[in-house]
Coordinates of C-alpha atoms in Angstrom, one line a residue:
Chain A
M24 CA -43.3 -32.7 -97.9
A25 CA -44.1 -32.7 -94.2
P26 CA -43.7 -36.2 -93.8
V27 CA -40.3 -36.0 -95.2
G28 CA -39.5 -33.2 -92.7
S29 CA -40.9 -34.8 -89.6
N30 CA -38.9 -37.8 -90.4
Q31 CA -35.8 -35.6 -90.7
L32 CA -36.4 -33.8 -87.5
K33 CA -36.8 -36.9 -85.7
T34 CA -33.5 -38.3 -87.2
L35 CA -31.6 -35.1 -86.3
Q36 CA -33.0 -35.4 -82.6
Y37 CA -32.1 -39.0 -82.4
L38 CA -28.7 -38.6 -83.6
A39 CA -28.1 -35.7 -81.2
E40 CA -29.2 -38.0 -78.5
E41 CA -26.8 -40.4 -79.6
T42 CA -24.2 -38.2 -80.1
N43 CA -24.7 -36.6 -76.7
K44 CA -23.7 -40.1 -74.7
S45 CA -20.1 -39.8 -76.1
N46 CA -18.4 -37.5 -78.4
P47 CA -15.0 -35.9 -78.9
A48 CA -15.8 -32.5 -77.8
G49 CA -17.9 -33.6 -74.8
V50 CA -20.7 -31.1 -75.9
K51 CA -24.4 -31.7 -75.8
F52 CA -26.7 -30.7 -78.6
E53 CA -30.2 -29.3 -78.3
I54 CA -32.2 -29.4 -81.6
I55 CA -34.9 -26.5 -82.3
G56 CA -37.2 -27.7 -84.7
L57 CA -38.6 -24.5 -86.9
D58 CA -41.4 -25.2 -89.4
N59 CA -40.5 -23.0 -92.7
K60 CA -43.5 -24.4 -94.6
L61 CA -41.1 -24.7 -97.5
S62 CA -41.2 -21.1 -98.0
P63 CA -38.0 -19.0 -98.5
A64 CA -39.7 -16.2 -97.0
E65 CA -40.9 -18.1 -93.6
S66 CA -37.5 -19.6 -93.3
L67 CA -36.0 -15.9 -92.9
N68 CA -38.5 -15.3 -90.2
Q69 CA -37.4 -18.8 -88.5
L70 CA -34.0 -17.8 -88.6
K71 CA -34.7 -14.6 -86.8
S72 CA -36.4 -16.7 -84.4
A73 CA -33.3 -19.1 -84.0
L74 CA -31.1 -16.0 -83.5
D75 CA -33.2 -14.6 -80.8
Q76 CA -32.8 -17.8 -79.1
G77 CA -29.2 -17.7 -79.1
V78 CA -28.6 -19.9 -82.2
R79 CA -25.4 -20.0 -83.8
Y80 CA -25.7 -23.3 -85.8
I81 CA -28.6 -23.8 -88.4
T82 CA -29.3 -26.6 -90.7
Q83 CA -31.6 -27.0 -93.7
G84 CA -31.9 -29.2 -96.6
N85 CA -35.1 -29.4 -98.1
G86 CA -35.4 -27.4 -101.1
S87 CA -32.4 -25.4 -102.6
S88 CA -35.0 -22.4 -103.2
V89 CA -35.2 -22.3 -99.3
A90 CA -31.4 -22.9 -98.9
G91 CA -30.6 -20.1 -101.2
A92 CA -32.5 -17.7 -99.2
L93 CA -30.9 -18.9 -96.1
L94 CA -27.4 -18.6 -97.4
D95 CA -27.7 -15.0 -98.5
A96 CA -29.2 -14.1 -94.7
V97 CA -26.5 -15.9 -93.2
N98 CA -23.7 -14.4 -95.3
K99 CA -25.3 -10.8 -94.4
H100 CA -25.6 -11.6 -90.8
N101 CA -22.2 -12.5 -90.4
E102 CA -20.8 -9.5 -92.3
R103 CA -23.0 -7.2 -90.0
N104 CA -22.4 -9.1 -86.8
P105 CA -18.9 -9.8 -86.1
G106 CA -18.7 -12.0 -83.2
K107 CA -21.8 -13.3 -83.5
E108 CA -21.2 -15.5 -86.8
I109 CA -23.6 -18.2 -87.4
I110 CA -22.7 -21.5 -89.6
F111 CA -25.2 -23.2 -92.1
L112 CA -24.9 -26.9 -92.1
N113 CA -26.6 -27.8 -95.4
Y114 CA -27.6 -31.7 -95.2
A115 CA -29.6 -31.9 -98.4
A116 CA -30.0 -28.9 -100.8
V117 CA -28.0 -30.0 -103.6
D118 CA -28.1 -27.2 -106.0
P119 CA -24.4 -27.1 -107.2
D120 CA -24.3 -23.1 -107.2
F121 CA -23.9 -22.9 -103.4
T122 CA -20.4 -24.5 -103.9
N123 CA -19.7 -22.7 -106.9
S124 CA -20.8 -19.3 -107.9
K125 CA -22.5 -18.7 -104.6
C126 CA -20.0 -20.4 -102.7
S127 CA -19.6 -19.2 -98.7
Y128 CA -17.2 -19.9 -95.9
W129 CA -20.0 -20.1 -93.6
H130 CA -21.7 -22.7 -95.4
F131 CA -21.0 -26.7 -95.3
R132 CA -22.6 -28.8 -97.7
F133 CA -22.9 -32.8 -96.4
D134 CA -24.9 -34.2 -99.2
A135 CA -23.3 -34.9 -102.4
D136 CA -24.3 -32.1 -105.2
T137 CA -26.6 -32.8 -108.3
S138 CA -23.4 -32.6 -110.5
M139 CA -21.9 -35.4 -108.5
K140 CA -24.6 -37.6 -108.2
M141 CA -25.3 -37.1 -111.8
E142 CA -21.7 -37.9 -112.6
A143 CA -22.0 -41.0 -111.0
M144 CA -25.2 -42.2 -112.2
T145 CA -24.3 -41.7 -115.9
T146 CA -21.3 -43.5 -115.2
Y147 CA -23.4 -46.3 -114.2
I148 CA -25.9 -45.5 -117.2
K149 CA -22.9 -45.5 -119.7
D150 CA -22.7 -49.2 -119.6
M151 CA -26.3 -50.3 -119.9
K152 CA -26.7 -50.9 -123.7
E153 CA -30.4 -51.6 -123.4
V154 CA -30.8 -47.5 -122.3
K155 CA -31.7 -45.8 -125.6
K156 CA -34.3 -43.5 -124.9
I157 CA -34.5 -41.2 -121.9
Y158 CA -37.0 -38.8 -120.6
L159 CA -36.3 -36.2 -117.9
L160 CA -39.2 -35.4 -115.5
N161 CA -38.0 -32.9 -112.9
Q162 CA -39.3 -30.3 -110.5
N163 CA -39.2 -26.6 -111.5
Y164 CA -36.6 -25.0 -109.5
S165 CA -33.3 -24.6 -109.2
H166 CA -32.7 -28.5 -108.2
G167 CA -34.5 -30.0 -111.0
Q168 CA -33.3 -27.4 -113.6
Q169 CA -29.9 -28.8 -112.7
V170 CA -30.8 -32.3 -112.9
V171 CA -31.6 -31.5 -116.6
K172 CA -28.9 -29.5 -117.2
Y173 CA -26.1 -31.8 -116.0
A174 CA -28.1 -35.1 -117.2
K175 CA -27.7 -33.4 -120.9
E176 CA -24.4 -32.4 -120.3
N177 CA -23.0 -36.1 -118.9
L178 CA -25.1 -38.1 -121.3
G179 CA -23.7 -36.1 -124.2
R180 CA -20.2 -37.0 -123.2
K181 CA -20.7 -40.4 -122.0
R182 CA -23.4 -41.8 -124.2
P183 CA -24.0 -39.6 -127.2
D184 CA -26.3 -42.3 -128.7
I185 CA -28.8 -42.0 -126.2
E186 CA -31.9 -39.9 -127.3
I187 CA -33.6 -37.4 -124.9
V188 CA -37.1 -37.8 -126.2
G189 CA -38.7 -35.7 -123.7
E190 CA -38.7 -33.2 -120.7
D191 CA -40.7 -31.7 -118.3
L192 CA -40.7 -29.4 -115.5
H193 CA -43.4 -29.2 -113.4
P194 CA -44.6 -27.0 -110.1
L195 CA -42.8 -27.9 -106.8
A196 CA -45.3 -30.0 -104.4
Q197 CA -48.1 -29.1 -106.4
V198 CA -49.2 -31.9 -108.6
R199 CA -51.4 -34.3 -107.2
D200 CA -51.9 -36.5 -110.3
F201 CA -49.3 -37.7 -112.4
A202 CA -51.0 -39.8 -114.8
P203 CA -50.7 -37.3 -117.5
Y204 CA -46.9 -37.0 -117.2
I205 CA -47.0 -40.8 -117.1
A206 CA -49.0 -41.1 -120.5
K207 CA -46.5 -38.5 -122.0
I208 CA -43.8 -40.6 -120.9
K209 CA -45.3 -43.7 -122.6
A210 CA -46.0 -42.0 -125.5
S211 CA -42.6 -40.9 -126.1
G212 CA -41.2 -44.1 -126.2
A213 CA -38.9 -43.7 -123.2
D214 CA -37.3 -46.7 -121.8
T215 CA -35.7 -44.7 -118.9
V216 CA -36.7 -41.6 -116.8
I217 CA -34.3 -39.6 -114.9
T218 CA -35.9 -37.6 -112.0
G219 CA -34.3 -35.7 -109.0
N220 CA -38.1 -35.6 -107.6
W221 CA -38.5 -36.1 -103.9
G222 CA -41.1 -36.2 -101.6
S223 CA -44.7 -36.3 -102.8
D224 CA -43.5 -35.6 -106.0
L225 CA -41.7 -38.8 -106.4
A226 CA -44.1 -41.0 -104.6
L227 CA -46.8 -39.6 -106.8
L228 CA -45.1 -40.1 -109.7
V229 CA -44.2 -43.7 -109.1
K230 CA -47.4 -44.5 -108.0
A231 CA -48.8 -43.1 -111.1
A232 CA -46.3 -45.0 -113.1
N233 CA -47.3 -48.5 -111.2
E234 CA -51.0 -47.6 -112.1
G235 CA -50.5 -46.7 -115.5
G236 CA -48.5 -49.4 -116.3
Y237 CA -44.9 -47.8 -117.3
N238 CA -42.7 -50.4 -117.5
G239 CA -39.4 -48.4 -117.8
R240 CA -36.5 -47.8 -115.7
F241 CA -36.5 -44.8 -113.2
F242 CA -33.1 -43.2 -112.2
T243 CA -33.7 -41.5 -109.0
Y244 CA -32.1 -39.1 -106.3
Y245 CA -34.5 -39.8 -103.5
T246 CA -36.5 -43.5 -103.6
G247 CA -35.5 -44.1 -100.2
V248 CA -37.1 -40.8 -98.7
T249 CA -40.3 -41.0 -96.9
G250 CA -43.3 -42.3 -98.9
T251 CA -41.8 -43.4 -101.9
P252 CA -41.0 -47.1 -100.8
T253 CA -44.7 -47.5 -99.9
A254 CA -46.0 -45.9 -103.4
L255 CA -43.6 -48.4 -105.0
G256 CA -44.3 -51.4 -102.8
Q257 CA -44.1 -54.7 -104.6
G258 CA -43.6 -52.7 -108.2
G259 CA -40.5 -51.4 -109.7
A260 CA -38.7 -54.3 -108.6
G261 CA -35.2 -54.3 -110.7
R262 CA -36.2 -51.2 -112.5
V263 CA -36.2 -48.2 -110.0
Y264 CA -32.6 -47.2 -109.2
Q265 CA -31.5 -44.8 -106.7
I266 CA -28.0 -43.0 -106.5
G267 CA -26.9 -41.8 -103.0
Y268 CA -24.3 -41.3 -100.5
A269 CA -25.9 -44.0 -98.2
H270 CA -28.4 -47.1 -98.4
Y271 CA -30.5 -49.3 -96.2
N272 CA -27.9 -52.3 -96.2
M273 CA -24.6 -50.6 -95.8
G274 CA -23.7 -51.9 -92.1
G275 CA -21.6 -50.2 -89.7
R276 CA -22.9 -47.3 -87.6
M277 CA -25.5 -46.6 -90.4
S278 CA -27.3 -49.9 -89.7
Q279 CA -26.8 -49.6 -85.9
H280 CA -28.4 -46.1 -86.0
M281 CA -31.4 -47.4 -88.7
A282 CA -32.0 -50.2 -86.1
G283 CA -32.4 -48.0 -83.1
F284 CA -34.5 -45.7 -84.9
K285 CA -36.6 -48.2 -86.3
A286 CA -37.1 -49.5 -82.7
K287 CA -37.9 -46.1 -81.2
Y288 CA -39.9 -44.7 -84.1
N289 CA -41.0 -47.5 -86.5
D290 CA -39.5 -45.5 -89.1
D291 CA -36.5 -45.7 -91.4
L292 CA -33.5 -43.4 -90.9
Y293 CA -32.3 -42.6 -94.2
T294 CA -30.7 -39.2 -93.8
G295 CA -27.1 -40.2 -92.8
A296 CA -25.7 -36.6 -93.8
F297 CA -26.4 -35.8 -90.3
M298 CA -24.1 -38.6 -89.0
G299 CA -21.5 -36.6 -91.1
V300 CA -22.6 -33.1 -89.5
F301 CA -22.2 -34.6 -86.0
D302 CA -18.9 -36.2 -86.8
L303 CA -17.6 -33.4 -88.6
L304 CA -18.8 -30.7 -85.6
T305 CA -17.6 -32.7 -82.7
Q306 CA -14.2 -33.6 -84.3
A307 CA -13.8 -29.9 -85.1
M308 CA -15.1 -28.5 -81.7
A309 CA -12.4 -30.9 -80.0
K310 CA -9.6 -29.7 -82.4
A311 CA -10.7 -25.8 -81.9
G312 CA -10.9 -26.4 -78.2
S313 CA -14.2 -24.2 -78.5
T314 CA -17.7 -24.2 -79.9
D315 CA -17.5 -20.8 -81.2
P316 CA -18.6 -20.8 -84.8
V317 CA -15.5 -18.8 -86.2
K318 CA -13.1 -21.4 -84.6
V319 CA -15.2 -24.2 -85.4
A320 CA -15.6 -23.2 -89.3
A321 CA -12.1 -22.9 -89.5
A322 CA -11.4 -26.4 -87.9
M323 CA -14.0 -27.9 -90.5
H324 CA -12.6 -26.2 -93.3
G325 CA -10.5 -29.1 -95.2
H326 CA -11.0 -31.5 -92.4
K327 CA -10.6 -35.3 -93.5
F328 CA -12.1 -38.0 -91.0
K329 CA -13.3 -41.6 -91.6
G330 CA -17.0 -41.5 -91.3
Y331 CA -20.0 -43.8 -91.4
N332 CA -19.2 -43.5 -95.5
G333 CA -15.7 -44.4 -95.4
D334 CA -13.1 -41.5 -96.1
M335 CA -14.7 -38.1 -96.0
E336 CA -13.4 -34.6 -96.6
M337 CA -15.2 -31.1 -96.4
R338 CA -13.0 -29.7 -99.3
K339 CA -11.2 -26.2 -98.5
L340 CA -12.0 -25.0 -101.8
D341 CA -15.8 -25.0 -101.5
H342 CA -16.9 -26.8 -98.5
Q343 CA -18.7 -29.4 -100.4
M344 CA -18.0 -32.9 -99.0
Q345 CA -16.2 -35.6 -101.0
Q346 CA -17.7 -39.0 -100.2
T347 CA -18.6 -42.4 -101.6
L348 CA -21.7 -42.7 -103.7
Y349 CA -23.8 -46.0 -104.1
M350 CA -26.1 -46.8 -107.0
T351 CA -28.8 -49.4 -105.7
V352 CA -31.9 -50.9 -107.1
W353 CA -35.2 -51.6 -105.8
Q354 CA -35.8 -55.3 -105.1
K355 CA -37.2 -57.6 -102.5
V356 CA -35.6 -58.2 -99.1
D357 CA -33.1 -61.4 -99.2
K358 CA -30.2 -62.6 -96.5
K359 CA -27.8 -60.3 -98.4
F360 CA -29.7 -57.2 -98.2
P361 CA -32.5 -57.5 -95.4
Y362 CA -33.6 -53.8 -94.6
S363 CA -37.4 -53.6 -95.2
A364 CA -38.1 -50.1 -96.5
E365 CA -41.3 -48.7 -94.9
N366 CA -42.0 -52.4 -93.8
T367 CA -42.6 -53.1 -97.4
G368 CA -40.5 -56.2 -98.0
M369 CA -38.5 -54.3 -100.5
T370 CA -35.2 -52.7 -100.0
L371 CA -32.7 -50.9 -102.1
A372 CA -29.6 -53.1 -102.9
P373 CA -26.3 -51.9 -103.9
V374 CA -25.4 -52.7 -107.4
K375 CA -22.2 -50.3 -107.7
T376 CA -20.2 -48.4 -105.2
F377 CA -18.4 -44.9 -106.5
E378 CA -15.4 -44.2 -104.8
P379 CA -15.1 -40.4 -103.9
Y380 CA -12.6 -39.7 -106.6
V381 CA -15.3 -40.6 -109.4
S382 CA -18.0 -38.4 -108.4
S383 CA -16.1 -35.5 -107.3
T384 CA -16.7 -32.5 -109.6
P385 CA -14.7 -29.3 -110.1
T386 CA -15.5 -26.2 -108.5
S387 CA -15.3 -22.5 -109.5
C388 CA -15.7 -21.3 -106.1
Q389 CA -13.4 -18.1 -105.0
M390 CA -14.0 -18.4 -101.4
K391 CA -14.1 -15.2 -99.3
M392 CA -12.2 -16.0 -96.4
P393 CA -13.0 -14.0 -93.2
S394 CA -10.7 -11.3 -92.2
Chain B
M65 CA 14.1 -25.9 -59.7
A66 CA 12.1 -25.4 -62.7
S67 CA 13.2 -22.7 -64.8
R68 CA 11.1 -19.5 -65.4
K69 CA 10.4 -20.8 -68.8
T70 CA 9.3 -24.3 -67.5
W71 CA 6.8 -22.4 -65.3
L72 CA 5.2 -20.5 -68.0
A73 CA 4.9 -23.3 -70.2
L74 CA 3.2 -25.2 -67.2
I75 CA 0.9 -22.2 -66.5
L76 CA 0.1 -22.0 -70.3
T77 CA -0.7 -25.8 -70.6
S78 CA -2.8 -25.7 -67.5
V79 CA -5.1 -22.5 -68.8
L80 CA -5.3 -24.1 -72.1
S81 CA -6.8 -27.5 -70.6
L82 CA -9.1 -25.8 -68.4
S83 CA -10.3 -24.0 -71.4
A84 CA -10.9 -27.2 -73.1
W85 CA -12.3 -28.5 -70.3
A86 CA -14.7 -25.8 -69.7
Q87 CA -16.3 -26.8 -72.5
K88 CA -17.3 -30.3 -71.8
G89 CA -21.1 -30.5 -71.4
E90 CA -21.5 -27.4 -73.1
V91 CA -24.9 -27.2 -74.7
V92 CA -24.8 -26.4 -78.6
K93 CA -28.0 -25.4 -80.2
I94 CA -28.7 -26.2 -83.6
A95 CA -32.0 -24.9 -85.3
W96 CA -33.5 -27.2 -88.0
I97 CA -35.3 -25.1 -90.6
D98 CA -37.3 -27.3 -92.6
P99 CA -41.1 -27.7 -93.5
L100 CA -43.2 -29.6 -91.1
S101 CA -46.8 -28.5 -92.0
V102 CA -46.6 -28.3 -96.0

């Protein structure tokens, strides 16, 4: 998972530099990168280190297991330290619980959560009559478990004729060879796999699928994330799909930043959520006339704006960003979709756009407002 | 001659503007907590 973290830290630093050139609040951002080793316990140590350095804003995304520990710690810190509150900017941890049963006034999620992406994904699958047998292969932690839960619920509602022919949950970031899983998928007769895997768990999975001659479809959350484009290479064309809030060929500010990032690092910028972070933060700071997290949180709460991804809203009810989602498919670059992912000559081309209302899911959040 | 209310409004506006202006260039630290070595 380190290559993913490295890419995302560079992305955050790059976008901070770009934001520092001009923003509505006139502030300058300084990014402090802290390695949590994908461990909830180590994340809490790093949070303490951040607090010791006077940090009032933290961001995290890789792993809902980590996000859950940080969320608890942020809530406790803010309860015990009035006047020294901190804000959690969640850019990629997508467990729906964080904006439902565990929702917090101090937590703001910029990615679309698992249930929102599954809503859009299954709306797309609903019209694919050729999809008849699905295998669910996921990481064994909250995110992977939620993918399974929402896939079953959504497919049962939209395509009850589809058969779930198998499912596996494997340890996070520990499987080095997915060949046995591919063999099981082939034996099941599945024509389609749904997976929320990310990082090496997706790259190694698609590599094993290519090598094992599995010709079914993959519906994924994270094909564009570091390592997977290279693992896919020329394979998987027209068969590997991704649901996400951005894609390689969306134009506008996203493409400008992707070009700048590629020129500087020869790497792909795909975490558009950070653009949402800086847009919302700087607009809220300008609105509040302050960088004090208490005032900034109040200004972000329910804020609507035109972002890189169209109309965006940090929903008051649960602090879940409402935004457009895109279904894309892996294919060769062409004139219309020219961005070459990890210099493979392949790209993710959009096949369907979902306006925010399509993927918006209800929340059970009873948000506790600060006194 | 401005009324007392007008003077008060002007002073208040100036103070608020100064407050907003004071944050220009202010450094905001963001800690990124994620894996770099696993």
